[in-house]
mmCIF file of C-alpha atoms in Angstrom:
data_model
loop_
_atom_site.group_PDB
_atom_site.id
_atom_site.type_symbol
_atom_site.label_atom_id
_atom_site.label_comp_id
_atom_site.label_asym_id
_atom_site.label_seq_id
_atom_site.Cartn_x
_atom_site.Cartn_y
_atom_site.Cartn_z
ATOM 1 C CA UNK R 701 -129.334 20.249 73.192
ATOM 2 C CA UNK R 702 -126.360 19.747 75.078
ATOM 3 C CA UNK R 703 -127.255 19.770 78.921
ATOM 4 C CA UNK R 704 -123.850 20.139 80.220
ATOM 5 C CA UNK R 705 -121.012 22.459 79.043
ATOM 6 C CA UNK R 706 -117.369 21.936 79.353
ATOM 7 C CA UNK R 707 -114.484 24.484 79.129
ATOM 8 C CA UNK R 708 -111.816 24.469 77.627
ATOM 9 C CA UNK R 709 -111.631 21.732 75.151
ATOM 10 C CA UNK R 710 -107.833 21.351 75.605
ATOM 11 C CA UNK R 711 -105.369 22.597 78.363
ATOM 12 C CA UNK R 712 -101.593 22.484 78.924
ATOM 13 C CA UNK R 713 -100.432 23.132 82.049
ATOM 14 C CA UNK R 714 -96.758 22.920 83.971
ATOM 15 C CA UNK R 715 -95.715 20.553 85.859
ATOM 16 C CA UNK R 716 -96.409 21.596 89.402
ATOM 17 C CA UNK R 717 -99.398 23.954 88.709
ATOM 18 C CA UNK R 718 -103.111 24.226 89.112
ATOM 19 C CA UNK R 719 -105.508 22.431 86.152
ATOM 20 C CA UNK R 720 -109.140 23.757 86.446
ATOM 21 C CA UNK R 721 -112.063 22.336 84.269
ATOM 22 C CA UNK R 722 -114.988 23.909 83.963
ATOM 23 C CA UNK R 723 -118.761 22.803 83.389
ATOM 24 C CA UNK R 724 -122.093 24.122 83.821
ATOM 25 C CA UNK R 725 -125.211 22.383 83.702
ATOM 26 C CA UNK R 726 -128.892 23.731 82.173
ATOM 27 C CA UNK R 727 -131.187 20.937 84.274
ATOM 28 C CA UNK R 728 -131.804 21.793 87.282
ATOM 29 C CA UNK R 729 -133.203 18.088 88.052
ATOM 30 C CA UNK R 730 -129.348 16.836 88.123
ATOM 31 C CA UNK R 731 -128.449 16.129 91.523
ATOM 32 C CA UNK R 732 -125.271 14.032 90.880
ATOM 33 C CA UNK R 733 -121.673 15.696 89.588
ATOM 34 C CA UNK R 734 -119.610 12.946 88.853
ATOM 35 C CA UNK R 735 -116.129 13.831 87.155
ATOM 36 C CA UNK R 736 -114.109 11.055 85.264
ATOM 37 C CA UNK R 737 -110.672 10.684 83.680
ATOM 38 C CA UNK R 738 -109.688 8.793 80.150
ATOM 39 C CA UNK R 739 -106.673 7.328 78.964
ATOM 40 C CA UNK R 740 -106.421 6.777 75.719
ATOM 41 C CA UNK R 741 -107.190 2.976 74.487
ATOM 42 C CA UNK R 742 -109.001 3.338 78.369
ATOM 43 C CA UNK R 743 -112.306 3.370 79.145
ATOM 44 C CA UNK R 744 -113.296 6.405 81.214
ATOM 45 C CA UNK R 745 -112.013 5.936 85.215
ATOM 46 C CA UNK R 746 -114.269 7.859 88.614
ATOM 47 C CA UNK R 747 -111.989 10.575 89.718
ATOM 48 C CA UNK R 748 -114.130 12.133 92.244
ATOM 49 C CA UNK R 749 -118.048 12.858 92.587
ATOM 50 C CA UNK R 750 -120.384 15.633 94.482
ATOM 51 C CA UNK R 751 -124.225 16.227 95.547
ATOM 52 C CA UNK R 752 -125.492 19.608 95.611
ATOM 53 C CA UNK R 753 -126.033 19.408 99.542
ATOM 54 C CA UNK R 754 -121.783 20.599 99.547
ATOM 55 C CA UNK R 755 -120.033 23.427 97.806
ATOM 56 C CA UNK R 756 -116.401 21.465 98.088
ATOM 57 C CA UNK R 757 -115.340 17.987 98.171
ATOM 58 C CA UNK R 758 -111.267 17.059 97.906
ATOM 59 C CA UNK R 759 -109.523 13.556 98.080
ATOM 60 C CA UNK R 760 -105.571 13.775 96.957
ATOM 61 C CA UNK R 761 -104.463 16.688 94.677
ATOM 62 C CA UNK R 762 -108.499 16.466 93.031
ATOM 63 C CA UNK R 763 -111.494 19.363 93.974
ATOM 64 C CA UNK R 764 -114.484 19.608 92.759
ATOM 65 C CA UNK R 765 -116.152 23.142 93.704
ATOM 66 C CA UNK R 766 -119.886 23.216 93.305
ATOM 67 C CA UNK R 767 -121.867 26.291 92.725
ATOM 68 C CA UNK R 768 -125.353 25.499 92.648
ATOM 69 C CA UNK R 769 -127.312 28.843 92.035
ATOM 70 C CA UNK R 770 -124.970 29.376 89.066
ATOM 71 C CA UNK R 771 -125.101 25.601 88.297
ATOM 72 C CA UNK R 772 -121.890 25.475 87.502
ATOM 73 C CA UNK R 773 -119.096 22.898 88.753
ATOM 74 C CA UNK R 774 -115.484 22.866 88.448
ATOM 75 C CA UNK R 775 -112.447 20.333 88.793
ATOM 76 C CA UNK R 776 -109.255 21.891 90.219
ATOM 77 C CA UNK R 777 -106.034 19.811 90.015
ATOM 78 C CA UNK R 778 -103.307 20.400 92.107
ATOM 79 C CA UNK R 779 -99.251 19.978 91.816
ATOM 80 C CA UNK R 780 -100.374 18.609 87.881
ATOM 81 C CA UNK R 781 -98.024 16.011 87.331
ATOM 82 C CA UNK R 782 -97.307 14.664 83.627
ATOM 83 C CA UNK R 783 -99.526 11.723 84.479
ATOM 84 C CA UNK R 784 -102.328 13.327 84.976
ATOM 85 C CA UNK R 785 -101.903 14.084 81.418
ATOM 86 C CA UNK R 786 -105.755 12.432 79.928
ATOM 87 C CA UNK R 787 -108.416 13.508 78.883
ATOM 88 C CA UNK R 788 -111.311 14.803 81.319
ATOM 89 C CA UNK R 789 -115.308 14.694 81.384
ATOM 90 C CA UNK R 790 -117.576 16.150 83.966
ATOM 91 C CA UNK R 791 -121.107 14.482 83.721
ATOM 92 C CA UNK R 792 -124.428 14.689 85.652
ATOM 93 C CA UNK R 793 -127.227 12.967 86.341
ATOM 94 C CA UNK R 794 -130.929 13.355 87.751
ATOM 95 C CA UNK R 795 -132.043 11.886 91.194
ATOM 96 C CA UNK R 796 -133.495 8.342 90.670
ATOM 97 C CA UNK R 797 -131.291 8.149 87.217
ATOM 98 C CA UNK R 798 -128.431 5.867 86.211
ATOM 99 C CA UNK R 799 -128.159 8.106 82.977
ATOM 100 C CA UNK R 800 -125.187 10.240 83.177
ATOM 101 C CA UNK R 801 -125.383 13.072 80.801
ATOM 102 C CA UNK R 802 -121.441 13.999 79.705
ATOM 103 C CA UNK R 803 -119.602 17.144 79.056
ATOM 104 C CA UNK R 804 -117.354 16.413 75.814
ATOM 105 C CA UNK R 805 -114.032 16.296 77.894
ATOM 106 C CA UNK R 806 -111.155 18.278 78.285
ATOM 107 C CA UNK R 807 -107.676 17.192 77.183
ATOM 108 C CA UNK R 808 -104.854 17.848 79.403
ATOM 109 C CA UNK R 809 -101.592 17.784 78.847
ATOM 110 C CA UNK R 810 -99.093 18.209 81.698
ATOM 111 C CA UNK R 811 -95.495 19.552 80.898
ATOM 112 C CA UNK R 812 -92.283 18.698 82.696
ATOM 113 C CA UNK B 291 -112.170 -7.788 92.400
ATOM 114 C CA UNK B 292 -111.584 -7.637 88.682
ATOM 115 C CA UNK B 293 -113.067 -4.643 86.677
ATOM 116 C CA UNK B 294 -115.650 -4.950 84.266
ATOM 117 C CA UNK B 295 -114.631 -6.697 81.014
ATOM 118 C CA UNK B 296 -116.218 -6.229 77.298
ATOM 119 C CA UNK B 297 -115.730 -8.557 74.508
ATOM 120 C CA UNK B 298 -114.686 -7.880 72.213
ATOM 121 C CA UNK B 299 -111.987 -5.453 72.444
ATOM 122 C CA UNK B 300 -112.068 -4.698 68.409
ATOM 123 C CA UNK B 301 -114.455 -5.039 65.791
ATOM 124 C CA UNK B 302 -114.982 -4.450 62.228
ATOM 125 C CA UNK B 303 -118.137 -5.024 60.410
ATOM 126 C CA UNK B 304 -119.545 -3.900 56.916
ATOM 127 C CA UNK B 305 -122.416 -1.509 56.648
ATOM 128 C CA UNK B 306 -125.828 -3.548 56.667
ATOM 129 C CA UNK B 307 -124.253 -6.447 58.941
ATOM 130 C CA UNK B 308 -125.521 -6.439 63.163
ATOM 131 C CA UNK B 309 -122.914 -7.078 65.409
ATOM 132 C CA UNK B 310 -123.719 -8.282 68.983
ATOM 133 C CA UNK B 311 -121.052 -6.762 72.107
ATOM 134 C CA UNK B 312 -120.773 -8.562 75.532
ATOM 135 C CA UNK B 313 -120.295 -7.022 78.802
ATOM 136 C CA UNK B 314 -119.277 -8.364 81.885
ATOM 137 C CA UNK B 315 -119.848 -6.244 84.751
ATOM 138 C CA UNK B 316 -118.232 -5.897 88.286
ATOM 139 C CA UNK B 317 -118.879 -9.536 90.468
ATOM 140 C CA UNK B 318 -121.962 -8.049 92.662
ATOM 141 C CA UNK B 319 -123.417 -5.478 90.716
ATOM 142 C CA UNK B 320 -126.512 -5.414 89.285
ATOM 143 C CA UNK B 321 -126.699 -2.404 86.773
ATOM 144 C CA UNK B 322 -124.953 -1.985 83.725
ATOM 145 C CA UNK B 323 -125.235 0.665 81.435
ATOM 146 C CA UNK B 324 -123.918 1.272 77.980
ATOM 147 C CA UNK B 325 -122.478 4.045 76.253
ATOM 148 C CA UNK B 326 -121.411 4.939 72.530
ATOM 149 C CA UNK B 327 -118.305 7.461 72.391
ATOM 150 C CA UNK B 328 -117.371 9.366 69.212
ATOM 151 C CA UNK B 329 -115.028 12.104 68.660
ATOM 152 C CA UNK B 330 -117.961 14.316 67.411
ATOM 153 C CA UNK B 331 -120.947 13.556 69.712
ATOM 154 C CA UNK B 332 -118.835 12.727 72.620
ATOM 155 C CA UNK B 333 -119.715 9.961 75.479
ATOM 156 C CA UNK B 334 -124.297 9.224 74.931
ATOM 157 C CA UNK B 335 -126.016 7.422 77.124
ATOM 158 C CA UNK B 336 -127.555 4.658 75.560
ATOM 159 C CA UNK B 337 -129.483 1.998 77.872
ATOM 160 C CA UNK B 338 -129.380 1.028 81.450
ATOM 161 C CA UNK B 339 -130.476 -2.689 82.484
ATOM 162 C CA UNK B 340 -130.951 -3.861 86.126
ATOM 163 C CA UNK B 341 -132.200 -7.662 87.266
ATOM 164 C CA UNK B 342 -132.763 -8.102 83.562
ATOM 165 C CA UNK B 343 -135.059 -5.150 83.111
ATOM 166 C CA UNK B 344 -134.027 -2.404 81.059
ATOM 167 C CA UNK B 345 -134.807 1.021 83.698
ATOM 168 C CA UNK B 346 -133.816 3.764 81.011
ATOM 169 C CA UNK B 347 -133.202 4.356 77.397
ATOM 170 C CA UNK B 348 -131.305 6.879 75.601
ATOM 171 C CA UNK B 349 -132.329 8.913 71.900
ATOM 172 C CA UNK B 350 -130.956 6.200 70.259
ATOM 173 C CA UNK B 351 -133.129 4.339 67.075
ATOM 174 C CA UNK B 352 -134.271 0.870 67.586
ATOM 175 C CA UNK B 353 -131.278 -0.377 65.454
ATOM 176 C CA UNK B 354 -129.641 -0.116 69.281
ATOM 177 C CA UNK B 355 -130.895 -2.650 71.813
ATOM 178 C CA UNK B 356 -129.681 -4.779 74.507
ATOM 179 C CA UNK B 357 -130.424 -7.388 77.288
ATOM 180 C CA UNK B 358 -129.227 -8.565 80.360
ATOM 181 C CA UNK B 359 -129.089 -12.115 81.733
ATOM 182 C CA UNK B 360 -129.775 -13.308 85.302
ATOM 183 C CA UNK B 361 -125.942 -12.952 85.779
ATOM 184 C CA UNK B 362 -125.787 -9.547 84.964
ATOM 185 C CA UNK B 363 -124.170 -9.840 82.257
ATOM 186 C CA UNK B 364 -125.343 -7.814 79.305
ATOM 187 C CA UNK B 365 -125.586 -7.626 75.491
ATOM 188 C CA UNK B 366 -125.984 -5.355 72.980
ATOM 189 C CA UNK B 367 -126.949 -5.764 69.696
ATOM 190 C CA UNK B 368 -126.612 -3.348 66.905
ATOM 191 C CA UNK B 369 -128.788 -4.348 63.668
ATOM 192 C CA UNK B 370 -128.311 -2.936 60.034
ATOM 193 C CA UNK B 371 -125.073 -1.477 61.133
ATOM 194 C CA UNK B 372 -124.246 2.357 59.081
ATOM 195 C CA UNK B 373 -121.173 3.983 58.950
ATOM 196 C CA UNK B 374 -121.920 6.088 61.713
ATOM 197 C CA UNK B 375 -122.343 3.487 64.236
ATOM 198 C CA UNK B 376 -118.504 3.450 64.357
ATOM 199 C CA UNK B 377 -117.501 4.410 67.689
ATOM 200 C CA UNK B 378 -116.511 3.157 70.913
ATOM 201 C CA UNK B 379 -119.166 1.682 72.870
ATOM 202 C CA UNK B 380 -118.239 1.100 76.281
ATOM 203 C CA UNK B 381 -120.253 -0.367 79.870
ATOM 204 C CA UNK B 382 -120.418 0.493 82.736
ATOM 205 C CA UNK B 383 -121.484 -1.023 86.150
ATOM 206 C CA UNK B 384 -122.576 -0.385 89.417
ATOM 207 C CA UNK B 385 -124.492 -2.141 91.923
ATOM 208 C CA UNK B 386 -127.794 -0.926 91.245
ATOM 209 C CA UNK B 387 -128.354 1.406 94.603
ATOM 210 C CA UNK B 388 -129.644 4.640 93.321
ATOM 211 C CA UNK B 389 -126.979 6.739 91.871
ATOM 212 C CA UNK B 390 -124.284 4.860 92.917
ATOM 213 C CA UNK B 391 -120.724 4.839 91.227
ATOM 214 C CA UNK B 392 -120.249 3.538 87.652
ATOM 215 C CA UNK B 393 -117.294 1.867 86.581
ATOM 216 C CA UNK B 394 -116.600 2.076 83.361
ATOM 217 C CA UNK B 395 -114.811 -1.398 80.938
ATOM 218 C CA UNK B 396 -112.243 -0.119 78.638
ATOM 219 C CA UNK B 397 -114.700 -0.542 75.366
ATOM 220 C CA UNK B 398 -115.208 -2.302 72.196
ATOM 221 C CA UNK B 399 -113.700 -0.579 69.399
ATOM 222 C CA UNK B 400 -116.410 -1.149 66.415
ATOM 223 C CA UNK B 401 -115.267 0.194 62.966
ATOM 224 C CA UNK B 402 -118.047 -0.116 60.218
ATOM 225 C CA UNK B 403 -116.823 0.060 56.488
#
């Protein structure tokens, strides 16, 4: 059963716009939205990270929006730049839990 | 501070062999976790050790199992490897405080044939 689903698999986006990742979680126990970014030949890298008790948390160009009674989470990228061409997971975890639970990414590709 | 390190990078074993992976986490932390990715299943959580005691366990068979030393460094071992045990297993560490950041090593690469 896969606890948290991403959307969409694979994006391509100018250079200059707006990348948004979806995911929505089924347990309502998870209490921790981390989101992480993967190079390839890299292992995966902490982009940003939210609780529940906010609906919006930014650092740089990177947002995660938080909707808990959907239970749903997104990323939003601004100004996409060709490096922030990688792959992209959103995961969750439970209070108390190490055990992150992973969406199976998004690939991004930025274009100049 | 330099990151967390896994040795080996690459590995290739034959089907029936166990293979043993080393992680070396963050200096300070305390809690490492492990992870297998593959292209079809994705990133799965499987075992998280802290002070030497493993706190959680993934759906994984007891082929998978690890161990962590008073350093906090870990191990994990992989017995009677199959051909779908090839993937990327990768650690990640934190410093043990409840749902604290995990940083992620780049990964040993383990190819069963």
């Amino acid at each position: 059963q896969q606890q948290v689903k991403q959307s969409p698999q694979s994006l391509i986006v100018q250079k200059g716009g707006i990348s948004i990742i979806n995911c929505a979680y089924e347990n309502t126990a998870f209490d921790y939205f981390p989101w992480y970014q993967q190079f390839p030949g890299k292992g995966p890298a902490l982009l940003i990270a939210i609780r529940p008790d906010v609906s919006e948390k930014k650092e740089g160009r990177f947002t995660i929006s938080f909707n808990k009674s959907a239970k749903q989470f997104s990323l939003h990228i601004m100004d996409s730049q060709p490096g922030d061409s990688a792959t992209y997971f959103c995961a969750a975890s439970r209070a108390g839990s190490y055990q992150l639970t992973f969406g199976k990414g998004t690939k991004l590709s930025v274009i100049p | 501070k330099a990151g967390v390190t896994q040795t080996p990078r690459y590995l290739i074993k034959t089907r029936g062999q166990q293979v043993t992976l080393s992680c070396s986490p963050i200096s300070g932390h305390r809690s490492v976790s492990w992870y297998q990715q593959t292209p079809g299943q994705g990133l799965q959580f499987l075992f998280e050790y802290f002070s030497e005691t493993q706190r959680n366990k993934g759906n994984f068979p007891g082929r998978f199992s690890g161990r962590q030393f008073s350093n906090s460094r870990s191990e994990m071992n992989v017995s009677t490897l199959e051909l779908g045990d090839s993937a990327l297993y990768l650690c990640a560490s934190s410093t043990g405080q409840v749902q604290d950041e995990q940083y992620f090593g780049p990964g040993t690469r383990l190819t069963v044939t």
